[in-house]
PDB file of C-alpha atoms and ligand atoms in Angstrom:
ATOM      1  CA  MET A 128     -52.623-144.005  58.300  1.00  0.00           C
ATOM      2  CA  LYS A 129     -51.093-145.347  55.117  1.00  0.00           C
ATOM      3  CA  ASN A 130     -49.689-148.830  55.499  1.00  0.00           C
ATOM      4  CA  LYS A 131     -46.080-149.594  54.551  1.00  0.00           C
ATOM      5  CA  ILE A 132     -44.584-152.923  53.579  1.00  0.00           C
ATOM      6  CA  SER A 133     -41.025-153.861  54.564  1.00  0.00           C
ATOM      7  CA  VAL A 134     -39.796-156.931  52.723  1.00  0.00           C
ATOM      8  CA  SER A 135     -37.480-159.153  54.780  1.00  0.00           C
ATOM      9  CA  LEU A 136     -34.388-160.247  52.856  1.00  0.00           C
ATOM     10  CA  LEU A 137     -34.027-163.217  55.124  1.00  0.00           C
ATOM     11  CA  SER A 138     -36.163-165.220  52.725  1.00  0.00           C
ATOM     12  CA  ALA A 139     -34.427-163.971  49.578  1.00  0.00           C
ATOM     13  CA  ASP A 140     -32.235-166.153  47.354  1.00  0.00           C
ATOM     14  CA  MET A 141     -28.832-165.130  48.716  1.00  0.00           C
ATOM     15  CA  MET A 142     -26.966-166.333  45.607  1.00  0.00           C
ATOM     16  CA  ASN A 143     -28.952-163.783  43.632  1.00  0.00           C
ATOM     17  CA  LEU A 144     -29.372-160.973  46.085  1.00  0.00           C
ATOM     18  CA  GLU A 145     -29.260-158.107  43.578  1.00  0.00           C
ATOM     19  CA  ARG A 146     -31.922-159.737  41.441  1.00  0.00           C
ATOM     20  CA  GLU A 147     -34.076-160.250  44.562  1.00  0.00           C
ATOM     21  CA  ILE A 148     -33.687-156.571  45.545  1.00  0.00           C
ATOM     22  CA  ARG A 149     -34.775-155.498  42.050  1.00  0.00           C
ATOM     23  CA  ARG A 150     -37.842-157.734  42.475  1.00  0.00           C
ATOM     24  CA  VAL A 151     -38.629-155.976  45.721  1.00  0.00           C
ATOM     25  CA  GLU A 152     -38.142-152.513  44.156  1.00  0.00           C
ATOM     26  CA  LYS A 153     -40.657-153.369  41.426  1.00  0.00           C
ATOM     27  CA  SER A 154     -43.172-154.805  43.908  1.00  0.00           C
ATOM     28  CA  GLY A 155     -44.286-151.385  45.267  1.00  0.00           C
ATOM     29  CA  ALA A 156     -43.103-152.219  48.784  1.00  0.00           C
ATOM     30  CA  GLU A 157     -41.804-149.185  50.736  1.00  0.00           C
ATOM     31  CA  MET A 158     -38.804-150.659  52.596  1.00  0.00           C
ATOM     32  CA  LEU A 159     -36.231-153.416  52.693  1.00  0.00           C
ATOM     33  CA  HIS A 160     -36.009-155.212  56.077  1.00  0.00           C
ATOM     34  CA  PHE A 161     -32.527-156.353  57.026  1.00  0.00           C
ATOM     35  CA  ASP A 162     -32.310-158.860  59.918  1.00  0.00           C
ATOM     36  CA  VAL A 163     -29.009-158.939  61.801  1.00  0.00           C
ATOM     37  CA  MET A 164     -28.535-161.870  64.219  1.00  0.00           C
ATOM     38  CA  ASP A 165     -25.405-162.500  66.282  1.00  0.00           C
ATOM     39  CA  GLY A 166     -25.936-166.100  67.389  1.00  0.00           C
ATOM     40  CA  VAL A 167     -26.095-164.986  71.047  1.00  0.00           C
ATOM     41  CA  PHE A 168     -29.191-162.787  71.389  1.00  0.00           C
ATOM     42  CA  VAL A 169     -30.945-165.276  69.114  1.00  0.00           C
ATOM     43  CA  ASN A 170     -30.153-168.829  68.146  1.00  0.00           C
ATOM     44  CA  ASN A 171     -29.146-167.961  64.552  1.00  0.00           C
ATOM     45  CA  ILE A 172     -26.551-165.968  62.616  1.00  0.00           C
ATOM     46  CA  THR A 173     -27.308-163.970  59.490  1.00  0.00           C
ATOM     47  CA  TYR A 174     -25.460-161.072  57.805  1.00  0.00           C
ATOM     48  CA  GLY A 175     -24.068-157.812  59.025  1.00  0.00           C
ATOM     49  CA  LEU A 176     -22.146-154.635  58.197  1.00  0.00           C
ATOM     50  CA  PRO A 177     -20.309-155.602  54.979  1.00  0.00           C
ATOM     51  CA  VAL A 178     -23.468-156.956  53.367  1.00  0.00           C
ATOM     52  CA  LEU A 179     -25.447-153.882  54.375  1.00  0.00           C
ATOM     53  CA  GLU A 180     -22.831-151.661  52.772  1.00  0.00           C
ATOM     54  CA  GLN A 181     -23.128-153.578  49.491  1.00  0.00           C
ATOM     55  CA  VAL A 182     -26.898-153.476  49.524  1.00  0.00           C
ATOM     56  CA  ARG A 183     -26.766-149.691  50.219  1.00  0.00           C
ATOM     57  CA  LYS A 184     -24.685-149.249  47.063  1.00  0.00           C
ATOM     58  CA  ILE A 185     -27.256-150.797  44.740  1.00  0.00           C
ATOM     59  CA  THR A 186     -30.609-149.484  46.004  1.00  0.00           C
ATOM     60  CA  ASN A 187     -32.291-146.283  47.095  1.00  0.00           C
ATOM     61  CA  MET A 188     -34.964-148.125  48.997  1.00  0.00           C
ATOM     62  CA  PRO A 189     -35.143-147.182  52.708  1.00  0.00           C
ATOM     63  CA  LEU A 190     -33.179-149.826  54.660  1.00  0.00           C
ATOM     64  CA  ASP A 191     -35.021-150.973  57.789  1.00  0.00           C
ATOM     65  CA  VAL A 192     -32.373-152.675  59.928  1.00  0.00           C
ATOM     66  CA  HIS A 193     -33.557-155.010  62.719  1.00  0.00           C
ATOM     67  CA  LEU A 194     -30.738-155.714  65.177  1.00  0.00           C
ATOM     68  CA  MET A 195     -31.175-159.016  67.061  1.00  0.00           C
ATOM     69  CA  ILE A 196     -27.861-158.653  68.797  1.00  0.00           C
ATOM     70  CA  THR A 197     -26.686-158.620  72.417  1.00  0.00           C
ATOM     71  CA  ASP A 198     -25.104-155.159  72.470  1.00  0.00           C
ATOM     72  CA  PRO A 199     -26.731-152.886  69.906  1.00  0.00           C
ATOM     73  CA  LEU A 200     -25.206-149.758  71.490  1.00  0.00           C
ATOM     74  CA  GLU A 201     -21.769-151.006  70.495  1.00  0.00           C
ATOM     75  CA  TYR A 202     -22.756-151.297  66.851  1.00  0.00           C
ATOM     76  CA  ALA A 203     -25.536-148.788  66.196  1.00  0.00           C
ATOM     77  CA  GLU A 204     -23.407-145.986  64.780  1.00  0.00           C
ATOM     78  CA  ARG A 205     -21.657-148.359  62.368  1.00  0.00           C
ATOM     79  CA  PHE A 206     -24.983-149.699  61.073  1.00  0.00           C
ATOM     80  CA  VAL A 207     -26.089-146.146  60.391  1.00  0.00           C
ATOM     81  CA  LYS A 208     -22.768-145.348  58.626  1.00  0.00           C
ATOM     82  CA  SER A 209     -23.209-148.544  56.588  1.00  0.00           C
ATOM     83  CA  GLY A 210     -26.523-147.379  55.224  1.00  0.00           C
ATOM     84  CA  ALA A 211     -29.387-147.995  57.666  1.00  0.00           C
ATOM     85  CA  ASP A 212     -32.216-145.489  57.430  1.00  0.00           C
ATOM     86  CA  ILE A 213     -33.936-146.876  60.469  1.00  0.00           C
ATOM     87  CA  VAL A 214     -32.426-148.987  63.221  1.00  0.00           C
ATOM     88  CA  SER A 215     -34.525-151.240  65.478  1.00  0.00           C
ATOM     89  CA  PHE A 216     -32.960-152.798  68.560  1.00  0.00           C
ATOM     90  CA  HIS A 217     -34.389-154.991  71.288  1.00  0.00           C
ATOM     91  CA  ILE A 218     -35.351-153.626  74.684  1.00  0.00           C
ATOM     92  CA  GLU A 219     -34.384-157.106  75.975  1.00  0.00           C
ATOM     93  CA  SER A 220     -30.785-156.625  74.831  1.00  0.00           C
ATOM     94  CA  ASN A 221     -27.949-155.726  77.210  1.00  0.00           C
ATOM     95  CA  SER A 222     -27.582-152.126  76.028  1.00  0.00           C
ATOM     96  CA  ASP A 223     -28.936-149.092  77.799  1.00  0.00           C
ATOM     97  CA  THR A 224     -32.157-148.209  75.954  1.00  0.00           C
ATOM     98  CA  ALA A 225     -32.083-144.419  76.223  1.00  0.00           C
ATOM     99  CA  GLU A 226     -28.398-144.261  75.291  1.00  0.00           C
ATOM    100  CA  THR A 227     -28.826-146.540  72.268  1.00  0.00           C
ATOM    101  CA  LEU A 228     -31.771-144.380  71.039  1.00  0.00           C
ATOM    102  CA  ARG A 229     -29.588-141.309  71.419  1.00  0.00           C
ATOM    103  CA  VAL A 230     -26.720-142.746  69.434  1.00  0.00           C
ATOM    104  CA  ILE A 231     -28.987-143.944  66.594  1.00  0.00           C
ATOM    105  CA  LYS A 232     -30.541-140.498  66.271  1.00  0.00           C
ATOM    106  CA  GLU A 233     -27.237-138.627  66.545  1.00  0.00           C
ATOM    107  CA  SER A 234     -25.795-140.813  63.836  1.00  0.00           C
ATOM    108  CA  GLY A 235     -28.600-139.686  61.551  1.00  0.00           C
ATOM    109  CA  ALA A 236     -31.120-142.537  61.422  1.00  0.00           C
ATOM    110  CA  LYS A 237     -34.625-143.107  62.685  1.00  0.00           C
ATOM    111  CA  ALA A 238     -34.879-145.129  65.913  1.00  0.00           C
ATOM    112  CA  CYS A 239     -37.157-147.944  66.871  1.00  0.00           C
ATOM    113  CA  ILE A 240     -37.482-150.232  69.889  1.00  0.00           C
ATOM    114  CA  ALA A 241     -38.336-153.886  69.210  1.00  0.00           C
ATOM    115  CA  ILE A 242     -40.107-156.121  71.746  1.00  0.00           C
ATOM    116  CA  LYS A 243     -40.295-159.937  71.826  1.00  0.00           C
ATOM    117  CA  PRO A 244     -43.699-161.703  72.009  1.00  0.00           C
ATOM    118  CA  SER A 245     -43.461-162.134  75.803  1.00  0.00           C
ATOM    119  CA  THR A 246     -42.501-158.502  76.588  1.00  0.00           C
ATOM    120  CA  LYS A 247     -45.391-156.343  77.766  1.00  0.00           C
ATOM    121  CA  ALA A 248     -46.617-153.239  75.941  1.00  0.00           C
ATOM    122  CA  GLU A 249     -45.888-151.035  79.011  1.00  0.00           C
ATOM    123  CA  ALA A 250     -42.131-151.692  78.609  1.00  0.00           C
ATOM    124  CA  VAL A 251     -41.955-149.163  75.755  1.00  0.00           C
ATOM    125  CA  TYR A 252     -44.338-146.479  77.116  1.00  0.00           C
ATOM    126  CA  LYS A 253     -41.703-144.262  78.673  1.00  0.00           C
ATOM    127  CA  TYR A 254     -39.772-144.102  75.415  1.00  0.00           C
ATOM    128  CA  LEU A 255     -42.695-143.527  73.028  1.00  0.00           C
ATOM    129  CA  GLU A 256     -42.206-139.793  72.650  1.00  0.00           C
ATOM    130  CA  TYR A 257     -38.588-140.372  71.431  1.00  0.00           C
ATOM    131  CA  LEU A 258     -39.370-143.129  68.935  1.00  0.00           C
ATOM    132  CA  ASP A 259     -39.936-143.073  65.177  1.00  0.00           C
ATOM    133  CA  MET A 260     -41.392-146.583  65.305  1.00  0.00           C
ATOM    134  CA  VAL A 261     -42.172-149.460  67.688  1.00  0.00           C
ATOM    135  CA  LEU A 262     -41.525-153.015  66.448  1.00  0.00           C
ATOM    136  CA  VAL A 263     -43.787-155.696  67.894  1.00  0.00           C
ATOM    137  CA  MET A 264     -42.410-159.189  67.162  1.00  0.00           C
ATOM    138  CA  THR A 265     -45.251-161.519  66.219  1.00  0.00           C
ATOM    139  CA  VAL A 266     -42.955-164.573  66.315  1.00  0.00           C
ATOM    140  CA  GLU A 267     -39.944-165.358  68.507  1.00  0.00           C
ATOM    141  CA  PRO A 268     -37.004-163.604  66.816  1.00  0.00           C
ATOM    142  CA  GLY A 269     -34.492-165.879  65.079  1.00  0.00           C
ATOM    143  CA  PHE A 270     -35.952-167.442  61.986  1.00  0.00           C
ATOM    144  CA  GLY A 271     -38.123-166.704  58.990  1.00  0.00           C
ATOM    145  CA  GLY A 272     -41.134-168.844  58.061  1.00  0.00           C
ATOM    146  CA  GLN A 273     -42.588-169.293  61.593  1.00  0.00           C
ATOM    147  CA  SER A 274     -46.321-169.091  62.450  1.00  0.00           C
ATOM    148  CA  PHE A 275     -47.824-165.885  63.712  1.00  0.00           C
ATOM    149  CA  ILE A 276     -48.399-165.768  67.446  1.00  0.00           C
ATOM    150  CA  ALA A 277     -51.994-164.553  67.915  1.00  0.00           C
ATOM    151  CA  GLU A 278     -51.515-163.523  71.557  1.00  0.00           C
ATOM    152  CA  THR A 279     -49.468-160.506  70.329  1.00  0.00           C
ATOM    153  CA  VAL A 280     -52.523-158.814  68.708  1.00  0.00           C
ATOM    154  CA  GLY A 281     -53.837-157.391  71.987  1.00  0.00           C
ATOM    155  CA  LYS A 282     -50.498-155.771  72.716  1.00  0.00           C
ATOM    156  CA  ILE A 283     -50.386-154.015  69.319  1.00  0.00           C
ATOM    157  CA  GLY A 284     -53.802-152.535  70.069  1.00  0.00           C
ATOM    158  CA  GLU A 285     -52.650-151.385  73.548  1.00  0.00           C
ATOM    159  CA  ILE A 286     -49.640-149.559  72.097  1.00  0.00           C
ATOM    160  CA  ARG A 287     -51.737-147.884  69.429  1.00  0.00           C
ATOM    161  CA  LYS A 288     -54.243-146.709  72.065  1.00  0.00           C
ATOM    162  CA  LYS A 289     -51.444-145.329  74.212  1.00  0.00           C
ATOM    163  CA  LEU A 290     -49.964-143.496  71.259  1.00  0.00           C
ATOM    164  CA  ASP A 291     -53.393-142.028  70.411  1.00  0.00           C
ATOM    165  CA  THR A 292     -53.900-140.753  73.924  1.00  0.00           C
ATOM    166  CA  MET A 293     -50.440-139.117  73.764  1.00  0.00           C
ATOM    167  CA  GLY A 294     -51.351-137.537  70.435  1.00  0.00           C
ATOM    168  CA  LEU A 295     -48.591-139.428  68.581  1.00  0.00           C
ATOM    169  CA  ALA A 296     -48.926-140.962  65.136  1.00  0.00           C
ATOM    170  CA  THR A 297     -45.873-143.168  65.573  1.00  0.00           C
ATOM    171  CA  ASP A 298     -45.459-146.156  63.232  1.00  0.00           C
ATOM    172  CA  ILE A 299     -46.096-149.596  64.699  1.00  0.00           C
ATOM    173  CA  GLU A 300     -44.252-152.298  62.787  1.00  0.00           C
ATOM    174  CA  VAL A 301     -45.046-155.992  63.099  1.00  0.00           C
ATOM    175  CA  ASP A 302     -42.614-158.747  62.187  1.00  0.00           C
ATOM    176  CA  GLY A 303     -43.127-162.511  61.848  1.00  0.00           C
ATOM    177  CA  GLY A 304     -45.709-164.731  60.176  1.00  0.00           C
ATOM    178  CA  ILE A 305     -47.354-161.919  58.238  1.00  0.00           C
ATOM    179  CA  ASN A 306     -49.450-163.067  55.302  1.00  0.00           C
ATOM    180  CA  ASP A 307     -52.787-162.277  53.633  1.00  0.00           C
ATOM    181  CA  VAL A 308     -54.699-163.509  56.683  1.00  0.00           C
ATOM    182  CA  THR A 309     -52.597-162.284  59.617  1.00  0.00           C
ATOM    183  CA  SER A 310     -52.081-158.866  58.006  1.00  0.00           C
ATOM    184  CA  GLU A 311     -55.816-158.132  58.434  1.00  0.00           C
ATOM    185  CA  LEU A 312     -55.603-158.862  62.184  1.00  0.00           C
ATOM    186  CA  VAL A 313     -52.630-156.620  62.885  1.00  0.00           C
ATOM    187  CA  LYS A 314     -53.897-153.706  60.787  1.00  0.00           C
ATOM    188  CA  SER A 315     -57.285-153.823  62.465  1.00  0.00           C
ATOM    189  CA  VAL A 316     -55.635-153.002  65.800  1.00  0.00           C
ATOM    190  CA  GLY A 317     -53.356-150.294  64.519  1.00  0.00           C
ATOM    191  CA  ALA A 318     -50.139-151.769  63.065  1.00  0.00           C
ATOM    192  CA  ASN A 319     -49.195-149.847  59.931  1.00  0.00           C
ATOM    193  CA  VAL A 320     -45.715-151.134  58.945  1.00  0.00           C
ATOM    194  CA  LEU A 321     -45.788-154.820  58.021  1.00  0.00           C
ATOM    195  CA  VAL A 322     -42.632-156.914  57.631  1.00  0.00           C
ATOM    196  CA  SER A 323     -43.016-159.949  55.477  1.00  0.00           C
ATOM    197  CA  GLY A 324     -40.392-162.384  54.202  1.00  0.00           C
ATOM    198  CA  SER A 325     -41.459-165.931  53.403  1.00  0.00           C
ATOM    199  CA  TYR A 326     -44.964-164.961  52.257  1.00  0.00           C
ATOM    200  CA  LEU A 327     -43.756-162.337  49.800  1.00  0.00           C
ATOM    201  CA  PHE A 328     -40.716-164.143  48.460  1.00  0.00           C
ATOM    202  CA  GLY A 329     -42.824-167.305  48.104  1.00  0.00           C
ATOM    203  CA  SER A 330     -45.424-165.462  46.090  1.00  0.00           C
ATOM    204  CA  ASP A 331     -45.619-165.814  42.282  1.00  0.00           C
ATOM    205  CA  ASP A 332     -46.703-162.145  42.000  1.00  0.00           C
ATOM    206  CA  MET A 333     -44.887-160.156  44.710  1.00  0.00           C
ATOM    207  CA  ALA A 334     -46.545-156.867  43.660  1.00  0.00           C
ATOM    208  CA  LYS A 335     -50.015-158.359  43.975  1.00  0.00           C
ATOM    209  CA  SER A 336     -49.235-159.799  47.382  1.00  0.00           C
ATOM    210  CA  VAL A 337     -47.743-156.462  48.545  1.00  0.00           C
ATOM    211  CA  ARG A 338     -50.979-154.731  47.540  1.00  0.00           C
ATOM    212  CA  LYS A 339     -53.006-157.392  49.311  1.00  0.00           C
ATOM    213  CA  ILE A 340     -51.284-157.148  52.694  1.00  0.00           C
ATOM    214  CA  GLY A 341     -50.916-153.344  52.439  1.00  0.00           C
ATOM    215  CA  LYS A 342     -54.591-152.650  51.766  1.00  0.00           C
ATOM    216  CA  GLU A 343     -56.194-150.324  54.262  1.00  0.00           C
ATOM    217  CA  VAL A 344     -58.653-151.775  56.783  1.00  0.00           C
ATOM    218  CA  LEU A 345     -60.995-149.972  59.133  1.00  0.00           C
ATOM    219  CA  ARG A 346     -60.161-149.877  62.795  1.00  0.00           C
TER     220      ARG A 346
HETATM  221  C1  LIG B 499     -37.378-163.123  62.397  1.00  0.00           C
HETATM  222  C2  LIG B 499     -37.087-161.907  61.594  1.00  0.00           C
HETATM  223  C3  LIG B 499     -38.167-161.608  60.554  1.00  0.00           C
HETATM  224  C4  LIG B 499     -38.347-162.695  59.513  1.00  0.00           C
HETATM  225  C5  LIG B 499     -39.794-162.644  59.116  1.00  0.00           C
HETATM  226  O1  LIG B 499     -36.600-163.095  63.571  1.00  0.00           O
HETATM  227  O2  LIG B 499     -37.006-160.760  62.428  1.00  0.00           O
HETATM  228  O3  LIG B 499     -37.924-160.344  59.952  1.00  0.00           O
HETATM  229  O4  LIG B 499     -37.539-162.517  58.376  1.00  0.00           O
HETATM  230  O5  LIG B 499     -39.996-163.687  58.247  1.00  0.00           O
HETATM  231  P1  LIG B 499     -41.455-164.242  57.913  1.00  0.00           P
HETATM  232  O6  LIG B 499     -42.205-163.121  57.232  1.00  0.00           O
HETATM  233  O7  LIG B 499     -41.152-165.380  57.016  1.00  0.00           O
HETATM  234  O8  LIG B 499     -42.095-164.636  59.231  1.00  0.00           O
HETATM  235 ZN1  LIG B 500     -37.014-158.732  61.460  1.00  0.00          ZN
END
């Protein structure tokens, strides 16, 4: 399975967002990761629909929108209309999971369920056949620059095994604390879409770092 890198804009220089997006485009990364936080589901507030619309206007990169909001069902369609190619929402949110998946797909985007570090792998099993991707948080959602939680590695492996037994090659995305060391751990158990913010934006040579964390490993 080819690995894909999704660069989190949370660590970009917001005063120079267009320049930062051009830097990501040139890095060879496959997607832009757009973290939406509402200050209720998580203890932080970022950016939302108007910013996504502007980003959509200036880039053709796939936009990987991660909703950390209390009621994703209420907003899913608007995020798709504003340019999301893939929408991830949390199973721990207040919205009905099946209904939210349906709305995202009907609006024309790919759909993904995200789980927090303390949520068990089994929580997503009954939805797997309807998903384009599963997002396993490897830090508590809310902030960039946190340390990877190693206890999440087992869960990534469990989900990959379950997908394999179901004959599904669904993407597993990991998000939080991904760098040149932790990327090896998550890829070895079957994650193939790696979100990275602070490591990539903090790198002198983003393209080189993208290649490094995207490199294939045996599993
Ligand atoms: C955290 C966000 C992440 C964050 C990752 O809640 O969902 O996408 O930007 O940042 P790093 O790579 O710095 O951990
Ligand atoms: Zn994210």
